[in-house]
XYZ file of C-alpha atoms in Angstrom:
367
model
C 180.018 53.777 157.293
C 178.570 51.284 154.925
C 179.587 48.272 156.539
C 179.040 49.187 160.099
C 176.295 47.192 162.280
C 175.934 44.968 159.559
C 175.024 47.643 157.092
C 172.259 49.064 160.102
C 174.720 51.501 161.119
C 175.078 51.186 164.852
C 176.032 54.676 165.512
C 176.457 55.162 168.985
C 175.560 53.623 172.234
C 173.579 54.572 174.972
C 175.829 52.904 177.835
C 179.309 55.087 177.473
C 181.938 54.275 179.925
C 185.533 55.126 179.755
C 186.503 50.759 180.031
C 184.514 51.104 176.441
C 187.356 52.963 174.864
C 191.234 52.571 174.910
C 193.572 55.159 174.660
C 197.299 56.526 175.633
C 195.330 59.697 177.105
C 191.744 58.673 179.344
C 191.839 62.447 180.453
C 191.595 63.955 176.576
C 189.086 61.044 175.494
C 187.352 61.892 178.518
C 186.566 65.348 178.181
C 186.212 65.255 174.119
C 183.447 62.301 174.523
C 181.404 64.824 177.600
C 182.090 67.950 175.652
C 180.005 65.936 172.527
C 178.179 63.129 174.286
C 175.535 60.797 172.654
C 172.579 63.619 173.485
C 174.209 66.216 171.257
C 175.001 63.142 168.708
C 171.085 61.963 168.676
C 169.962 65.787 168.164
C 172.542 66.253 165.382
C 171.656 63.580 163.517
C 167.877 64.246 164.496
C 168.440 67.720 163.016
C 169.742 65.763 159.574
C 166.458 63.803 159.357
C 168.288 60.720 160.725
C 165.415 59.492 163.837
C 167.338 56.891 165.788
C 166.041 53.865 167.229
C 167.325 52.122 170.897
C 167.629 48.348 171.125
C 168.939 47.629 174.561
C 170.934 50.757 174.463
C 172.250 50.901 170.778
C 171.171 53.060 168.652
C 170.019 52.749 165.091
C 168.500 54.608 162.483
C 165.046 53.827 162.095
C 165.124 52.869 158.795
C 167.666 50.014 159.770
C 169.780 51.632 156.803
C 173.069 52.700 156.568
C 172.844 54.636 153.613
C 170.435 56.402 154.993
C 172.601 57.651 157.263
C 175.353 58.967 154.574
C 172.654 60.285 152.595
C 171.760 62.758 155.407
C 175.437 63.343 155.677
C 176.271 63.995 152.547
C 172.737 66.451 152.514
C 174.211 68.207 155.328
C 177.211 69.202 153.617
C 175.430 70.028 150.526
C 173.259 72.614 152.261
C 176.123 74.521 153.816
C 177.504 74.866 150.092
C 180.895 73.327 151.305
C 182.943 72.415 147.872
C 183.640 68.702 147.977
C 186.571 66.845 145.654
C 185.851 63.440 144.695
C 188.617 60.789 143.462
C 190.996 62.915 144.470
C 194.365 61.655 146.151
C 196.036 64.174 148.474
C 200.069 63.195 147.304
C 202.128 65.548 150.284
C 201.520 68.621 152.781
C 203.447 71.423 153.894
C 203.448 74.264 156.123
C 205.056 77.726 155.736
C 204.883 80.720 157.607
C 201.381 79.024 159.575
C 199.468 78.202 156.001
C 199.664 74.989 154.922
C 200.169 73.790 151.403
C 198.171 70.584 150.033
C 199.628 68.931 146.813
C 196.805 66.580 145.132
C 196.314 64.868 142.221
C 194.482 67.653 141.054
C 196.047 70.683 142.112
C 197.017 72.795 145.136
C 195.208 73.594 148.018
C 196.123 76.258 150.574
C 194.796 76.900 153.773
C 194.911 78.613 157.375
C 193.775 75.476 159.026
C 193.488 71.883 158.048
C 192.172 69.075 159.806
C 193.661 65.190 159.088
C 190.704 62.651 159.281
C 192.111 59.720 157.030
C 191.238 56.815 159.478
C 193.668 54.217 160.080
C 194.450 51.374 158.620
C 192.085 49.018 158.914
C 189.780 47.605 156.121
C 192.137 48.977 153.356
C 189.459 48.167 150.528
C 187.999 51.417 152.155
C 190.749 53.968 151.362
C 191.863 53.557 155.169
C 195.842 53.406 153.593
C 197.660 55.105 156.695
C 198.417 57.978 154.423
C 197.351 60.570 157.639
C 200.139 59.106 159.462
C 202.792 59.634 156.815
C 201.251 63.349 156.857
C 201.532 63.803 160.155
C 205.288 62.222 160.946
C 206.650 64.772 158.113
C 204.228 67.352 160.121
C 206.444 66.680 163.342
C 204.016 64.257 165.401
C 204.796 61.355 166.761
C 203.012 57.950 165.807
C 201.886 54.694 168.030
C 202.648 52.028 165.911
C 199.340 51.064 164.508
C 197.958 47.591 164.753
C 194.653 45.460 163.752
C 191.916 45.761 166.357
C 188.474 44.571 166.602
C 189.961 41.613 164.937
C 189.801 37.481 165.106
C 192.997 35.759 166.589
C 195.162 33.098 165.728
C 195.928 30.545 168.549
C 198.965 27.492 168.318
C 196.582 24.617 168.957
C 195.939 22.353 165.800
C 192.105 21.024 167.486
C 190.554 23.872 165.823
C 190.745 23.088 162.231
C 188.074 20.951 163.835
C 186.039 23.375 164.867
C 185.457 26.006 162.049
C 181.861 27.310 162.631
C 180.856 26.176 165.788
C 179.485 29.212 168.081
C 178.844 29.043 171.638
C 177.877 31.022 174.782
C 181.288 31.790 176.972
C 183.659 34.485 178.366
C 187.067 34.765 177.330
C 189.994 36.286 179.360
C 193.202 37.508 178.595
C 196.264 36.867 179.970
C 199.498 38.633 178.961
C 202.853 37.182 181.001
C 200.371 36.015 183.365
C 198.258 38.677 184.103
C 194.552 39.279 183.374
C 194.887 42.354 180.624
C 191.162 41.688 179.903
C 188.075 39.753 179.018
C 184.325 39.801 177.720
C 181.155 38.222 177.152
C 179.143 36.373 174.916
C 178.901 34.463 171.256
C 182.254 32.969 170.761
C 183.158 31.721 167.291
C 185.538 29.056 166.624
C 187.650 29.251 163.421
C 189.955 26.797 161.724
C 193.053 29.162 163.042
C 191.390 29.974 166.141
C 188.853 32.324 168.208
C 186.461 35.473 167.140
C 183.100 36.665 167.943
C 182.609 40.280 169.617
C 183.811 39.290 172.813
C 186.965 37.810 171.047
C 186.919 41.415 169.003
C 186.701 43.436 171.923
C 189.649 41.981 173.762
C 191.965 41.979 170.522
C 193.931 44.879 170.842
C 195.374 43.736 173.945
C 196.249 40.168 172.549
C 197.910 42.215 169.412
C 199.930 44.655 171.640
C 201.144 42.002 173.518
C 202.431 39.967 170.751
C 203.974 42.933 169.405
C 205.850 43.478 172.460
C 207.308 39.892 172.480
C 204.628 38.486 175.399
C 203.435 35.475 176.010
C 199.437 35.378 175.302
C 196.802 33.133 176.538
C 193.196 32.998 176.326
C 190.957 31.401 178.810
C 187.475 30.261 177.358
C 185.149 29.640 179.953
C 182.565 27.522 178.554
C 179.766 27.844 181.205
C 180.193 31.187 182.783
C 176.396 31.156 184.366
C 177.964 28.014 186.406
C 180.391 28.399 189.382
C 183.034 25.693 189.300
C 180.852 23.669 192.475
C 177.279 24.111 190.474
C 179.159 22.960 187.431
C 181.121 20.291 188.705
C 177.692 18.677 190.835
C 175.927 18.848 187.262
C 178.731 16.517 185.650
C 178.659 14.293 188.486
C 174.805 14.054 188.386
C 175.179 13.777 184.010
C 177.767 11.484 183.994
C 178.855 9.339 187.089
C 175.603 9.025 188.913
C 173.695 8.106 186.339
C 171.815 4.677 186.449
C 173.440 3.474 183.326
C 176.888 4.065 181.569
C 176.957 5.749 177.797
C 179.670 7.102 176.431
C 181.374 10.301 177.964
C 180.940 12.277 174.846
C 177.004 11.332 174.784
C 176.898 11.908 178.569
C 177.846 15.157 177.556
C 175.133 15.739 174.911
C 173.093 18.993 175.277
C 175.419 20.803 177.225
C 177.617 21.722 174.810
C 177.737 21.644 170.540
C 178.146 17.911 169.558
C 181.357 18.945 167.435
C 183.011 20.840 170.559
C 182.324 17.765 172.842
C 185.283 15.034 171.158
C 187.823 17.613 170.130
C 187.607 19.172 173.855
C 187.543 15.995 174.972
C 190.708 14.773 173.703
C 192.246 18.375 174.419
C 191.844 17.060 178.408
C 193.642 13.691 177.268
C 189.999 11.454 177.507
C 188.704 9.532 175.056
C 185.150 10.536 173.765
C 184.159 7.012 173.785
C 185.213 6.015 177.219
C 182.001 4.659 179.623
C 180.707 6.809 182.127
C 181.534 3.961 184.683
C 185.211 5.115 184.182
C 185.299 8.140 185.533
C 185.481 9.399 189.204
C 185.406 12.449 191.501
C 188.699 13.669 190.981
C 188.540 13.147 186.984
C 185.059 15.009 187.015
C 186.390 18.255 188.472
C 189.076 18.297 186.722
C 186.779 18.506 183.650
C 184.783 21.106 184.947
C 187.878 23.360 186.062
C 188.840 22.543 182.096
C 185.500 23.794 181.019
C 185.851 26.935 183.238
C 189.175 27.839 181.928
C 189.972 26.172 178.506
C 193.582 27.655 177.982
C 194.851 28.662 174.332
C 197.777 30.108 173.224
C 197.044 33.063 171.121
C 200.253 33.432 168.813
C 198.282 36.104 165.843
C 195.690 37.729 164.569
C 193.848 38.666 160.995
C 195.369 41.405 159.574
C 194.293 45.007 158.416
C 191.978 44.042 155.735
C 189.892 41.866 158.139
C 190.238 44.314 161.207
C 187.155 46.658 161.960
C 189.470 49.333 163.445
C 192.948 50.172 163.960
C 194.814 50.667 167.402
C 197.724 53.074 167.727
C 197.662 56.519 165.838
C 198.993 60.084 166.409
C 200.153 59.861 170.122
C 197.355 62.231 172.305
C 200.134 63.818 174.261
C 201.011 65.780 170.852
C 197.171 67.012 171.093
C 195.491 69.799 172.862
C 192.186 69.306 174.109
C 191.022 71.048 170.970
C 192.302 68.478 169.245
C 194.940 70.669 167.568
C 198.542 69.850 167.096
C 200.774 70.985 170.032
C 203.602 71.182 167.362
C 201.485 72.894 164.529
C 199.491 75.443 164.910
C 195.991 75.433 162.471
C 196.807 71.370 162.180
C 193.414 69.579 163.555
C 192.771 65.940 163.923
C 189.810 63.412 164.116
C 188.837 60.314 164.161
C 190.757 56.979 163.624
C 193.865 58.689 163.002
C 194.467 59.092 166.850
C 195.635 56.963 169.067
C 191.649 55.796 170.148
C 189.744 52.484 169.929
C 186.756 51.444 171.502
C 185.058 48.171 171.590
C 182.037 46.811 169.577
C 178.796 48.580 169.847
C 178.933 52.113 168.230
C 181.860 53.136 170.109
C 184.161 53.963 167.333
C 181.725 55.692 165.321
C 180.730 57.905 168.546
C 184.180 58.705 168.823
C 184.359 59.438 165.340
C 181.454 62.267 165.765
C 182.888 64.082 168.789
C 186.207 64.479 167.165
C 185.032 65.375 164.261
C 182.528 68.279 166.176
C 184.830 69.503 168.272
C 188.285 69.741 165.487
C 185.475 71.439 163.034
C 184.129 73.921 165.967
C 187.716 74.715 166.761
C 189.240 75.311 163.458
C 186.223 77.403 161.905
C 186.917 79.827 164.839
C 190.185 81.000 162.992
């Protein structure tokens, strides 16, 4: 919780649509996220002393402080006396006769109902080990292979070594086999192995479940997105062959895009930076603008867990009632990251996260 909105703690999002989350069952995502929408989420965490604040539709505590927000957690559970174990690592469980049995490093625990909230796998340094899914296989449930999401990718061309920590404006799209899977808006940030950002983030766990299938992947960086290709290609012409004198392409360029992107693009589209202005022609310009509209990458990895903000895959939801109780187990609850549900940057996950949790809590204390 620490880490999340930069240590702010972006906690949910005003703006809740079901593109914002990804999941093997809309319907059960659907009616978990209405049954505990972001009103209840802002009163709950108004009735811990945590006041939220909206900027342009995400919310944040007022304070701007993360801890804060654990702090009111953790006062919660103080309050209702609940008995808390600390350092404690839960080693196997089992269920007889509809009780289940929890070995731990310090002891046994028995109980009518249990609920598995371990996360996923992402951001290991965490405790986020995949344990819950070990738990839950042995338990009879059935696992979607888990995989980094929310995550920077690795693309095959060798031009951006070149152009580690240059950001720019731009939407990317992603292609898997060919078709359009997905794309976003906004900061793009070029690595020395290749593309990340949010918008790069948010489209990850496509790219990743496409690899892992065997697909081909491609991204598609459009570099002026405010521009259709005619406006675009009419501003090159005007920049670069109508101009009264010839410079360089690569200065004619200058203040429309970073001066480090400009030669290594450049040479992506087989030109040389230095080449007059007085070289070019029609045909040459729009084919630099259709380049600019659609750079094309091939995406070939990603980071892995320990770099990932969130994992995608997790208990499959068809094993899952829409109490979020095992179909297999009776008194076996589930929230969180351990299911097969991911949403994109902007509070999403930890929204997710709270109506789980809510509604497994509600439904197991009624036993």
């Amino acid at each position: 919780l620490l880490a999340t909105g930069n240590g702010r703690c972006n906690f949910t999002n005003e703006y809740q649509d079901e593109s914002c989350y990804r999941s093997s069952n809309p319907k059960l995502l659907k009616s978990v996220l209405e049954y505990f929408n972001v009103e209840r989420t802002l009163m709950e965490f108004s009735k811990m002393g945590v006041l939220a604040r909206n900027r342009d539709g995400y919310y944040y505590p007022r304070s701007n402080q993360a801890a804060g927000v654990r702090f009111c957690l953790e006062q919660a559970v103080r309050s209702k006396n609940i008995s808390v174990v600390y350092e404690c690592s839960v080693l196997g469980i089992k269920e007889k006769n509809h009780v289940f049995f929890i070995s731990s490093s310090k002891g046994e625990y028995v109980g009518k109902n249990i609920i598995l909230c371990t996360g996923g796998k992402a951001s290991p340094k965490s405790g986020s080990d995949g344990a819950g899914y070990e738990f839950a296989k042995k338990l009879g449930h059935s696992i979607i292979k888990p995989l980094p999401a929310l995550v920077q990718l690795h693309c095959r061309e060798k031009c951006f070594q070149k152009l580690k920590g240059i950001r720019a404006i731009g939407e990317v799209s992603l292609f898997v086999d060919g078709k359009e899977i997905a794309k976003d808006f906004g900061e793009l940030q070029f690595t020395k192995d290749g593309i990340s950002g949010i918008p790069v983030f948010n489209i990850s766990r496509f790219a990743v479940r496409g690899l892992e299938k065997r697909k081909e992947v491609v991204a598609s960086i459009d570099l002026f997105p405010e521009f259709s290709l005619d406006v675009l290609s009419s501003h090159l012409l005007n920049q670069l062959l109508y101009r009264p004198t010839p410079v360089s392409i690569e200065d004619g360029l200058m203040g429309m895009l970073n001066d480090r992107l400009i030669p290594v693009i450049l040479k992506e589209m087989g030109l040389r930076p230095n080449s007059s202005t007085f070289d070019l022609d029609e045909a040459t310009i729009r084919d630099m603008a259709v380049f600019f509209k659609g750079w094309k990458v091939d995406v070939v990895g990603s980071h892995d867990f320990e770099f990932a903000q969130v994992t995608t895959g997790g208990i499959d939801l068809g094993e899952v009632s829409d109490r979020l109780e095992s179909k297999l187990q009776k008194g076996l609850f589930f929230a969180g990251e351990i299911l097969d549900v991911d949403g994109i940057c902007g509070g999403y996950n930890l929204q997710w996260a709270w109506s789980s949790g809510y509604i497994a809590g509600e439904n197991a204390a009624e036993y």
